[in-house]
Amino acid sequence: MKKVFSFILIAVLSVVLVACGSNSSSKEEKSSKDDTKSESKTIEIQSKYQVRGEKKDGSDSKNIEEKVKVPVNPKKVVVLDYGALDTVEALGAKDTVKGAPKGEGGASLPDFLNTFKGDDVVNTGSVKEVNYDKIAEIQPDLILFSGRTAGTEVQDELKKAAPDAARLYVGADDKDLLNSVEENTTNLGKIFDKEDKAKELNTDLDKKVKTAKAKAKKVDDKAMFLLVNEGELSTYGPGARFGSLIYDVLDIKPVDKNIKASGHGQPISYEYVTEKNPGIIYAMDRGKAIGGKESSNKALSNDVIKDVDAIKNDKVINVDPELWYLASGGVRTTEKQVDEVIKGLE
């Protein structure tokens, strides 16, 4: 009888253990599925940008508008835009960046992005010339790009190199600069689960802009943005690259409202500068930005413009070319640009 009872007891215990094991296995399987589901979570972001054609006047540009499914909390990100790279760092998501354009020997990377110089971040070429093989090695989840790499040919190559990566445009819109910078920051905050930090960064930028606008109201001087490129001069007006921040966002009066909008600016002469007689000059040395010859100081010392008000009254602000030419469009880089503009208002 005892043997029969023992056998029954063992059988019951076996059934209970099997049931528990099955339940545990079921929970583990459910947990695993939940984890997978969490890891594959995506958000849909509207991506709008313009691709330049071959014509200098931009008449053959093509508008792109698409909805992009972007992974939330991506593990491997390639950032091809320095402004966006700075924003990603500001959000606290630096460790997700596995590739960025540093140029030959890392020489192109701006000083304020030195934290990305290490070997843990793969060099993907330059901001214009992409090393697709390096991107293929990374196998990124997400590629962030802007105007310099927005062309159809580049995008086709990126798709071949990283077919599983989402590709999102993060360049700023010169026609709606402030809103586009803040929208990009908000979107990146959603992608990296840093929405509160994104709000904080946008709030800081708004405060800086209000400060600059308040100063601009008290200044009667009209301004000129002067790009110096190895002796050649060009300028930018409202609604154009560089000019949009100064004139459209910060409400500083332009010395000339009729400048043709162009990515390369409107070519001008020293006589033009004298004729317009700006009270403030924001000068940028393009050569210095791209590793060429520095020529801004020599250009500004030209006798033809020696009697211009900005020259006589020491109102020439030499802006940081790395910041303005290479890294504009990020939330923190825009704030730094505003700081430089304020110098001309003091």
mmCIF file of C-alpha atoms in Angstrom:
data_model
loop_
_atom_site.group_PDB
_atom_site.id
_atom_site.type_symbol
_atom_site.label_atom_id
_atom_site.label_comp_id
_atom_site.label_asym_id
_atom_site.label_seq_id
_atom_site.Cartn_x
_atom_site.Cartn_y
_atom_site.Cartn_z
ATOM 1 C CA MET A 1 0.000 0.000 0.000
ATOM 2 C CA LYS A 2 2.854 2.361 0.911
ATOM 3 C CA LYS A 3 4.482 1.643 -2.454
ATOM 4 C CA VAL A 4 1.242 2.528 -4.288
ATOM 5 C CA PHE A 5 0.880 5.780 -2.281
ATOM 6 C CA SER A 6 4.495 6.745 -3.005
ATOM 7 C CA PHE A 7 4.020 6.129 -6.710
ATOM 8 C CA ILE A 8 0.874 8.314 -6.786
ATOM 9 C CA LEU A 9 2.667 11.101 -4.897
ATOM 10 C CA ILE A 10 5.610 11.040 -7.298
ATOM 11 C CA ALA A 11 3.249 11.151 -10.283
ATOM 12 C CA VAL A 12 1.352 14.161 -8.879
ATOM 13 C CA LEU A 13 4.589 16.040 -8.158
ATOM 14 C CA SER A 14 5.844 15.339 -11.668
ATOM 15 C CA VAL A 15 2.682 16.821 -13.171
ATOM 16 C CA VAL A 16 2.997 19.922 -10.968
ATOM 17 C CA LEU A 17 6.680 20.407 -11.874
ATOM 18 C CA VAL A 18 5.966 19.992 -15.572
ATOM 19 C CA ALA A 19 3.139 22.530 -15.316
ATOM 20 C CA CYS A 20 5.390 25.006 -13.470
ATOM 21 C CA GLY A 21 8.147 24.487 -16.009
ATOM 22 C CA SER A 22 5.708 24.998 -18.834
ATOM 23 C CA ASN A 23 4.364 28.154 -17.197
ATOM 24 C CA SER A 24 7.901 29.469 -16.618
ATOM 25 C CA SER A 25 8.830 28.681 -20.209
ATOM 26 C CA SER A 26 5.701 30.463 -21.374
ATOM 27 C CA LYS A 27 6.585 33.537 -19.309
ATOM 28 C CA GLU A 28 10.143 33.540 -20.621
ATOM 29 C CA GLU A 29 8.896 33.226 -24.183
ATOM 30 C CA LYS A 30 6.423 36.080 -23.635
ATOM 31 C CA SER A 31 9.154 38.208 -22.081
ATOM 32 C CA SER A 32 11.444 37.471 -25.008
ATOM 33 C CA LYS A 33 8.735 38.492 -27.449
ATOM 34 C CA ASP A 34 8.074 41.680 -25.507
ATOM 35 C CA ASP A 35 11.778 42.523 -25.567
ATOM 36 C CA THR A 36 11.923 41.941 -29.303
ATOM 37 C CA LYS A 37 8.830 44.041 -29.777
ATOM 38 C CA SER A 38 10.383 46.837 -27.703
ATOM 39 C CA GLU A 39 13.642 46.683 -29.631
ATOM 40 C CA SER A 40 11.856 46.938 -32.967
ATOM 41 C CA LYS A 41 9.699 49.921 -32.018
ATOM 42 C CA THR A 42 9.639 52.629 -34.691
ATOM 43 C CA ILE A 43 8.219 56.102 -35.124
ATOM 44 C CA GLU A 44 7.180 57.747 -38.369
ATOM 45 C CA ILE A 45 8.788 61.117 -39.170
ATOM 46 C CA GLN A 46 7.973 63.409 -42.065
ATOM 47 C CA SER A 47 11.124 64.166 -44.043
ATOM 48 C CA LYS A 48 11.088 67.174 -46.405
ATOM 49 C CA TYR A 49 14.081 68.554 -48.253
ATOM 50 C CA GLN A 50 15.357 69.814 -51.571
ATOM 51 C CA VAL A 51 17.934 68.149 -53.778
ATOM 52 C CA ARG A 52 19.980 70.556 -55.867
ATOM 53 C CA GLY A 53 20.463 69.863 -59.540
ATOM 54 C CA GLU A 54 23.410 70.813 -61.718
ATOM 55 C CA LYS A 55 22.357 74.413 -62.412
ATOM 56 C CA LYS A 56 23.885 77.092 -60.177
ATOM 57 C CA ASP A 57 20.638 79.072 -59.992
ATOM 58 C CA GLY A 58 18.850 76.071 -58.459
ATOM 59 C CA SER A 59 16.147 76.024 -61.145
ATOM 60 C CA ASP A 60 16.460 72.257 -61.573
ATOM 61 C CA SER A 61 16.231 71.444 -57.847
ATOM 62 C CA LYS A 62 13.912 68.635 -56.826
ATOM 63 C CA ASN A 63 11.674 68.617 -53.749
ATOM 64 C CA ILE A 64 11.565 65.393 -51.732
ATOM 65 C CA GLU A 65 8.787 64.625 -49.270
ATOM 66 C CA GLU A 66 8.534 61.241 -47.586
ATOM 67 C CA LYS A 67 7.521 59.529 -44.369
ATOM 68 C CA VAL A 68 10.406 57.632 -42.778
ATOM 69 C CA LYS A 69 10.038 54.814 -40.241
ATOM 70 C CA VAL A 70 12.832 55.370 -37.751
ATOM 71 C CA PRO A 71 13.846 52.940 -34.988
ATOM 72 C CA VAL A 72 13.492 54.208 -31.428
ATOM 73 C CA ASN A 73 16.725 53.953 -29.423
ATOM 74 C CA PRO A 74 18.847 52.819 -32.387
ATOM 75 C CA LYS A 75 22.042 51.016 -31.400
ATOM 76 C CA LYS A 76 24.236 51.978 -34.375
ATOM 77 C CA VAL A 77 23.901 55.422 -35.913
ATOM 78 C CA VAL A 78 25.885 57.087 -38.695
ATOM 79 C CA VAL A 79 25.667 60.906 -38.657
ATOM 80 C CA LEU A 80 26.777 62.668 -41.843
ATOM 81 C CA ASP A 81 25.978 66.209 -40.660
ATOM 82 C CA TYR A 82 28.039 68.079 -38.046
ATOM 83 C CA GLY A 83 25.120 70.161 -36.760
ATOM 84 C CA ALA A 84 23.097 67.006 -36.134
ATOM 85 C CA LEU A 85 26.148 65.307 -34.623
ATOM 86 C CA ASP A 86 26.420 68.138 -32.092
ATOM 87 C CA THR A 87 22.691 67.853 -31.304
ATOM 88 C CA VAL A 88 22.960 64.089 -30.756
ATOM 89 C CA GLU A 89 25.807 64.722 -28.318
ATOM 90 C CA ALA A 90 23.824 67.479 -26.572
ATOM 91 C CA LEU A 91 20.902 65.065 -26.124
ATOM 92 C CA GLY A 92 23.170 62.596 -24.346
ATOM 93 C CA ALA A 93 23.080 59.976 -27.121
ATOM 94 C CA LYS A 94 26.747 60.173 -28.143
ATOM 95 C CA ASP A 95 27.401 56.455 -27.511
ATOM 96 C CA THR A 96 24.976 55.455 -30.274
ATOM 97 C CA VAL A 97 27.138 57.167 -32.913
ATOM 98 C CA LYS A 98 29.306 54.569 -34.654
ATOM 99 C CA GLY A 99 30.270 56.570 -37.739
ATOM 100 C CA ALA A 100 30.847 60.221 -38.677
ATOM 101 C CA PRO A 101 32.753 62.161 -41.379
ATOM 102 C CA LYS A 102 36.135 63.261 -40.018
ATOM 103 C CA GLY A 103 38.064 63.865 -43.230
ATOM 104 C CA GLU A 104 41.591 62.698 -43.912
ATOM 105 C CA GLY A 105 43.361 62.080 -40.624
ATOM 106 C CA GLY A 106 40.353 63.473 -38.773
ATOM 107 C CA ALA A 107 41.295 66.997 -39.923
ATOM 108 C CA SER A 108 37.768 68.046 -40.944
ATOM 109 C CA LEU A 109 36.095 67.414 -37.610
ATOM 110 C CA PRO A 110 35.415 70.752 -35.841
ATOM 111 C CA ASP A 111 37.196 71.271 -32.528
ATOM 112 C CA PHE A 112 33.927 71.357 -30.586
ATOM 113 C CA LEU A 113 33.221 67.797 -31.783
ATOM 114 C CA ASN A 114 36.515 66.368 -30.519
ATOM 115 C CA THR A 115 34.689 63.766 -28.446
ATOM 116 C CA PHE A 116 34.050 61.866 -31.692
ATOM 117 C CA LYS A 117 37.726 61.699 -32.723
ATOM 118 C CA GLY A 118 38.356 58.316 -31.083
ATOM 119 C CA ASP A 119 38.640 55.008 -32.923
ATOM 120 C CA ASP A 120 35.288 53.909 -31.478
ATOM 121 C CA VAL A 121 33.654 56.169 -34.091
ATOM 122 C CA VAL A 122 34.448 55.059 -37.654
ATOM 123 C CA ASN A 123 35.600 57.737 -40.112
ATOM 124 C CA THR A 124 33.029 57.755 -42.935
ATOM 125 C CA GLY A 125 34.949 60.161 -45.184
ATOM 126 C CA SER A 126 34.139 63.870 -45.454
ATOM 127 C CA VAL A 127 30.880 65.808 -45.268
ATOM 128 C CA LYS A 128 30.677 65.664 -49.088
ATOM 129 C CA GLU A 129 32.626 62.531 -50.025
ATOM 130 C CA VAL A 130 31.155 59.484 -48.265
ATOM 131 C CA ASN A 131 33.125 56.270 -47.689
ATOM 132 C CA TYR A 132 30.377 53.741 -48.397
ATOM 133 C CA ASP A 133 32.558 50.749 -47.544
ATOM 134 C CA LYS A 134 33.010 52.030 -43.995
ATOM 135 C CA ILE A 135 29.269 52.515 -43.626
ATOM 136 C CA ALA A 136 28.684 48.978 -44.905
ATOM 137 C CA GLU A 137 31.055 47.687 -42.198
ATOM 138 C CA ILE A 138 29.070 49.481 -39.491
ATOM 139 C CA GLN A 139 25.694 48.084 -40.628
ATOM 140 C CA PRO A 140 23.830 51.023 -39.027
ATOM 141 C CA ASP A 141 20.218 51.097 -37.898
ATOM 142 C CA LEU A 142 19.939 54.779 -38.777
ATOM 143 C CA ILE A 143 21.730 57.282 -41.047
ATOM 144 C CA LEU A 144 21.242 61.005 -40.426
ATOM 145 C CA PHE A 145 22.122 63.229 -43.400
ATOM 146 C CA SER A 146 21.706 66.794 -44.680
ATOM 147 C CA GLY A 147 22.051 68.850 -47.854
ATOM 148 C CA ARG A 148 25.604 67.896 -48.782
ATOM 149 C CA THR A 149 24.666 64.207 -48.950
ATOM 150 C CA ALA A 150 21.020 64.530 -50.003
ATOM 151 C CA GLY A 151 21.632 63.920 -53.714
ATOM 152 C CA THR A 152 19.989 60.969 -55.439
ATOM 153 C CA GLU A 153 23.296 59.322 -56.314
ATOM 154 C CA VAL A 154 24.542 59.475 -52.716
ATOM 155 C CA GLN A 155 21.243 58.173 -51.363
ATOM 156 C CA ASP A 156 21.277 55.256 -53.810
ATOM 157 C CA GLU A 157 24.797 54.330 -52.681
ATOM 158 C CA LEU A 158 23.828 54.627 -49.010
ATOM 159 C CA LYS A 159 20.913 52.289 -49.638
ATOM 160 C CA LYS A 160 23.265 49.731 -51.187
ATOM 161 C CA ALA A 161 25.794 50.060 -48.367
ATOM 162 C CA ALA A 162 23.213 49.850 -45.572
ATOM 163 C CA PRO A 163 19.957 48.410 -46.961
ATOM 164 C CA ASP A 164 18.415 47.892 -43.512
ATOM 165 C CA ALA A 165 19.133 51.415 -42.236
ATOM 166 C CA ALA A 166 16.518 54.138 -41.982
ATOM 167 C CA ARG A 167 17.730 57.349 -43.645
ATOM 168 C CA LEU A 168 16.471 60.639 -42.197
ATOM 169 C CA TYR A 169 17.128 64.183 -43.414
ATOM 170 C CA VAL A 170 18.165 66.493 -40.543
ATOM 171 C CA GLY A 171 19.294 69.633 -42.385
ATOM 172 C CA ALA A 172 17.855 73.034 -41.510
ATOM 173 C CA ASP A 173 15.553 74.935 -43.868
ATOM 174 C CA ASP A 174 16.930 78.409 -44.704
ATOM 175 C CA LYS A 175 13.377 79.582 -45.416
ATOM 176 C CA ASP A 176 12.189 78.588 -41.936
ATOM 177 C CA LEU A 177 15.427 78.241 -40.015
ATOM 178 C CA LEU A 178 14.470 78.420 -36.350
ATOM 179 C CA ASN A 179 11.393 76.209 -36.638
ATOM 180 C CA SER A 180 13.248 73.588 -38.666
ATOM 181 C CA VAL A 181 16.173 73.474 -36.207
ATOM 182 C CA GLU A 182 13.794 73.005 -33.281
ATOM 183 C CA GLU A 183 11.681 70.443 -35.153
ATOM 184 C CA ASN A 184 14.786 68.390 -35.922
ATOM 185 C CA THR A 185 15.796 68.569 -32.254
ATOM 186 C CA THR A 186 12.331 67.427 -31.174
ATOM 187 C CA ASN A 187 12.426 64.516 -33.631
ATOM 188 C CA LEU A 188 15.889 63.439 -32.486
ATOM 189 C CA GLY A 189 14.639 63.634 -28.905
ATOM 190 C CA LYS A 190 11.863 61.187 -29.803
ATOM 191 C CA ILE A 191 14.262 58.860 -31.623
ATOM 192 C CA PHE A 192 16.728 58.650 -28.738
ATOM 193 C CA ASP A 193 14.053 58.761 -26.009
ATOM 194 C CA LYS A 194 15.381 62.129 -24.804
ATOM 195 C CA GLU A 195 12.292 64.283 -25.290
ATOM 196 C CA ASP A 196 12.706 66.280 -22.067
ATOM 197 C CA LYS A 197 16.294 67.137 -22.973
ATOM 198 C CA ALA A 198 15.199 68.174 -26.471
ATOM 199 C CA LYS A 199 12.640 70.575 -24.947
ATOM 200 C CA GLU A 200 15.332 72.005 -22.697
ATOM 201 C CA LEU A 201 17.693 72.588 -25.628
ATOM 202 C CA ASN A 202 14.964 74.275 -27.678
ATOM 203 C CA THR A 203 14.020 76.483 -24.729
ATOM 204 C CA ASP A 204 17.647 77.584 -24.318
ATOM 205 C CA LEU A 205 17.816 78.470 -28.017
ATOM 206 C CA ASP A 206 14.559 80.440 -27.825
ATOM 207 C CA LYS A 207 15.897 82.464 -24.895
ATOM 208 C CA LYS A 208 19.096 83.253 -26.773
ATOM 209 C CA VAL A 209 17.142 84.335 -29.856
ATOM 210 C CA LYS A 210 14.913 86.648 -27.763
ATOM 211 C CA THR A 211 18.006 88.220 -26.203
ATOM 212 C CA ALA A 212 19.530 88.883 -29.630
ATOM 213 C CA LYS A 213 16.302 90.297 -31.062
ATOM 214 C CA ALA A 214 15.945 92.663 -28.118
ATOM 215 C CA LYS A 215 19.471 93.964 -28.762
ATOM 216 C CA ALA A 216 18.848 94.232 -32.503
ATOM 217 C CA LYS A 217 15.842 96.530 -31.902
ATOM 218 C CA LYS A 218 18.135 99.057 -30.240
ATOM 219 C CA VAL A 219 20.669 99.072 -33.087
ATOM 220 C CA ASP A 220 20.254 101.218 -36.200
ATOM 221 C CA ASP A 221 23.299 99.865 -38.025
ATOM 222 C CA LYS A 222 22.662 97.733 -41.083
ATOM 223 C CA ALA A 223 24.641 94.529 -41.481
ATOM 224 C CA MET A 224 26.403 92.608 -44.231
ATOM 225 C CA PHE A 225 27.473 88.972 -44.182
ATOM 226 C CA LEU A 226 30.740 88.764 -46.070
ATOM 227 C CA LEU A 227 32.173 85.444 -47.216
ATOM 228 C CA VAL A 228 35.847 85.612 -48.141
ATOM 229 C CA ASN A 229 37.250 82.819 -50.277
ATOM 230 C CA GLU A 230 40.940 83.289 -51.111
ATOM 231 C CA GLY A 231 40.434 86.922 -52.081
ATOM 232 C CA GLU A 232 37.016 86.535 -53.701
ATOM 233 C CA LEU A 233 34.011 88.114 -51.953
ATOM 234 C CA SER A 234 30.360 87.089 -51.823
ATOM 235 C CA THR A 235 27.416 88.029 -49.650
ATOM 236 C CA TYR A 236 24.101 86.574 -48.470
ATOM 237 C CA GLY A 237 20.769 88.270 -47.851
ATOM 238 C CA PRO A 238 17.423 87.468 -46.181
ATOM 239 C CA GLY A 239 16.081 83.961 -46.821
ATOM 240 C CA ALA A 240 19.487 82.627 -47.813
ATOM 241 C CA ARG A 241 22.161 80.506 -46.191
ATOM 242 C CA PHE A 242 23.933 82.458 -43.391
ATOM 243 C CA GLY A 243 21.675 85.449 -43.991
ATOM 244 C CA SER A 244 18.526 83.732 -42.778
ATOM 245 C CA LEU A 245 19.737 83.593 -39.168
ATOM 246 C CA ILE A 246 20.962 87.190 -39.083
ATOM 247 C CA TYR A 247 18.106 88.865 -40.922
ATOM 248 C CA ASP A 248 15.043 86.600 -40.769
ATOM 249 C CA VAL A 249 15.422 85.085 -37.311
ATOM 250 C CA LEU A 250 17.169 87.883 -35.410
ATOM 251 C CA ASP A 251 15.590 90.838 -37.272
ATOM 252 C CA ILE A 252 18.876 92.645 -37.943
ATOM 253 C CA LYS A 253 18.546 95.147 -40.787
ATOM 254 C CA PRO A 254 20.275 94.043 -44.023
ATOM 255 C CA VAL A 255 22.381 96.551 -45.914
ATOM 256 C CA ASP A 256 20.862 95.188 -49.144
ATOM 257 C CA LYS A 257 17.447 93.507 -49.322
ATOM 258 C CA ASN A 258 17.791 92.500 -52.967
ATOM 259 C CA ILE A 259 20.600 89.972 -52.810
ATOM 260 C CA LYS A 260 19.965 86.889 -54.906
ATOM 261 C CA ALA A 261 19.549 83.763 -52.778
ATOM 262 C CA SER A 262 22.197 81.199 -53.681
ATOM 263 C CA GLY A 263 24.073 78.453 -51.897
ATOM 264 C CA HIS A 264 27.334 80.080 -52.963
ATOM 265 C CA GLY A 265 26.189 83.646 -52.292
ATOM 266 C CA GLN A 266 26.117 86.650 -54.595
ATOM 267 C CA PRO A 267 29.582 87.617 -55.847
ATOM 268 C CA ILE A 268 30.459 91.216 -54.963
ATOM 269 C CA SER A 269 33.354 93.672 -55.265
ATOM 270 C CA TYR A 270 35.137 95.872 -52.749
ATOM 271 C CA GLU A 271 33.427 98.835 -54.411
ATOM 272 C CA TYR A 272 30.047 97.266 -53.626
ATOM 273 C CA VAL A 273 30.977 97.045 -49.928
ATOM 274 C CA THR A 274 31.980 100.731 -49.957
ATOM 275 C CA GLU A 275 28.794 101.740 -51.772
ATOM 276 C CA LYS A 276 26.520 99.911 -49.310
ATOM 277 C CA ASN A 277 28.603 101.058 -46.327
ATOM 278 C CA PRO A 278 27.465 98.488 -43.704
ATOM 279 C CA GLY A 279 27.610 99.456 -40.043
ATOM 280 C CA ILE A 280 28.285 95.823 -39.088
ATOM 281 C CA ILE A 281 30.177 93.181 -41.059
ATOM 282 C CA TYR A 282 30.018 89.483 -40.206
ATOM 283 C CA ALA A 283 32.999 88.016 -42.058
ATOM 284 C CA MET A 284 33.670 84.339 -42.652
ATOM 285 C CA ASP A 285 36.826 82.846 -44.146
ATOM 286 C CA ARG A 286 35.760 79.861 -46.238
ATOM 287 C CA GLY A 287 39.345 78.844 -46.983
ATOM 288 C CA LYS A 288 40.020 78.454 -43.285
ATOM 289 C CA ALA A 289 36.946 76.231 -42.937
ATOM 290 C CA ILE A 290 38.043 73.756 -45.604
ATOM 291 C CA GLY A 291 41.756 73.703 -44.879
ATOM 292 C CA GLY A 292 42.707 76.184 -47.589
ATOM 293 C CA LYS A 293 44.482 79.537 -47.427
ATOM 294 C CA GLU A 294 43.333 82.094 -44.871
ATOM 295 C CA SER A 295 42.525 85.379 -46.632
ATOM 296 C CA SER A 296 39.919 87.199 -44.542
ATOM 297 C CA ASN A 297 42.290 89.557 -42.702
ATOM 298 C CA LYS A 298 44.007 90.589 -45.931
ATOM 299 C CA ALA A 299 40.663 91.201 -47.649
ATOM 300 C CA LEU A 300 39.349 93.332 -44.796
ATOM 301 C CA SER A 301 42.531 95.437 -44.900
ATOM 302 C CA ASN A 302 41.947 96.449 -48.518
ATOM 303 C CA ASP A 303 42.234 100.230 -48.980
ATOM 304 C CA VAL A 304 39.025 100.363 -51.020
ATOM 305 C CA ILE A 305 36.922 99.562 -47.936
ATOM 306 C CA LYS A 306 38.975 101.398 -45.310
ATOM 307 C CA ASP A 307 36.316 104.127 -44.891
ATOM 308 C CA VAL A 308 33.371 101.746 -44.475
ATOM 309 C CA ASP A 309 31.630 102.407 -41.123
ATOM 310 C CA ALA A 310 32.057 98.824 -39.899
ATOM 311 C CA ILE A 311 35.801 99.012 -40.575
ATOM 312 C CA LYS A 312 36.276 102.447 -39.000
ATOM 313 C CA ASN A 313 34.187 101.665 -35.909
ATOM 314 C CA ASP A 314 35.677 98.215 -35.290
ATOM 315 C CA LYS A 315 32.384 96.473 -35.995
ATOM 316 C CA VAL A 316 33.797 93.570 -38.007
ATOM 317 C CA ILE A 317 32.972 90.204 -36.431
ATOM 318 C CA ASN A 318 35.090 87.326 -37.725
ATOM 319 C CA VAL A 319 32.751 84.383 -37.211
ATOM 320 C CA ASP A 320 33.954 80.830 -36.630
ATOM 321 C CA PRO A 321 34.084 79.230 -40.119
ATOM 322 C CA GLU A 322 33.868 75.688 -38.745
ATOM 323 C CA LEU A 323 30.673 76.626 -36.945
ATOM 324 C CA TRP A 324 29.003 78.567 -39.760
ATOM 325 C CA TYR A 325 30.233 76.730 -42.836
ATOM 326 C CA LEU A 326 30.482 73.147 -41.597
ATOM 327 C CA ALA A 327 28.182 72.708 -38.605
ATOM 328 C CA SER A 328 25.206 75.058 -38.886
ATOM 329 C CA GLY A 329 21.712 73.685 -38.374
ATOM 330 C CA GLY A 330 22.114 71.986 -34.995
ATOM 331 C CA VAL A 331 20.315 73.331 -31.937
ATOM 332 C CA ARG A 332 23.492 73.995 -29.985
ATOM 333 C CA THR A 333 25.510 75.193 -32.985
ATOM 334 C CA THR A 334 22.714 77.644 -33.830
ATOM 335 C CA GLU A 335 22.874 78.973 -30.282
ATOM 336 C CA LYS A 336 26.638 79.479 -30.677
ATOM 337 C CA GLN A 337 26.042 81.326 -33.948
ATOM 338 C CA VAL A 338 23.572 83.638 -32.221
ATOM 339 C CA ASP A 339 26.232 84.367 -29.605
ATOM 340 C CA GLU A 340 28.581 85.486 -32.388
ATOM 341 C CA VAL A 341 25.906 87.653 -33.993
ATOM 342 C CA ILE A 342 25.251 89.359 -30.643
ATOM 343 C CA LYS A 343 28.890 90.556 -30.588
ATOM 344 C CA GLY A 344 28.087 92.856 -33.502
ATOM 345 C CA LEU A 345 25.159 94.344 -31.603
ATOM 346 C CA GLU A 346 27.145 95.381 -28.543
#
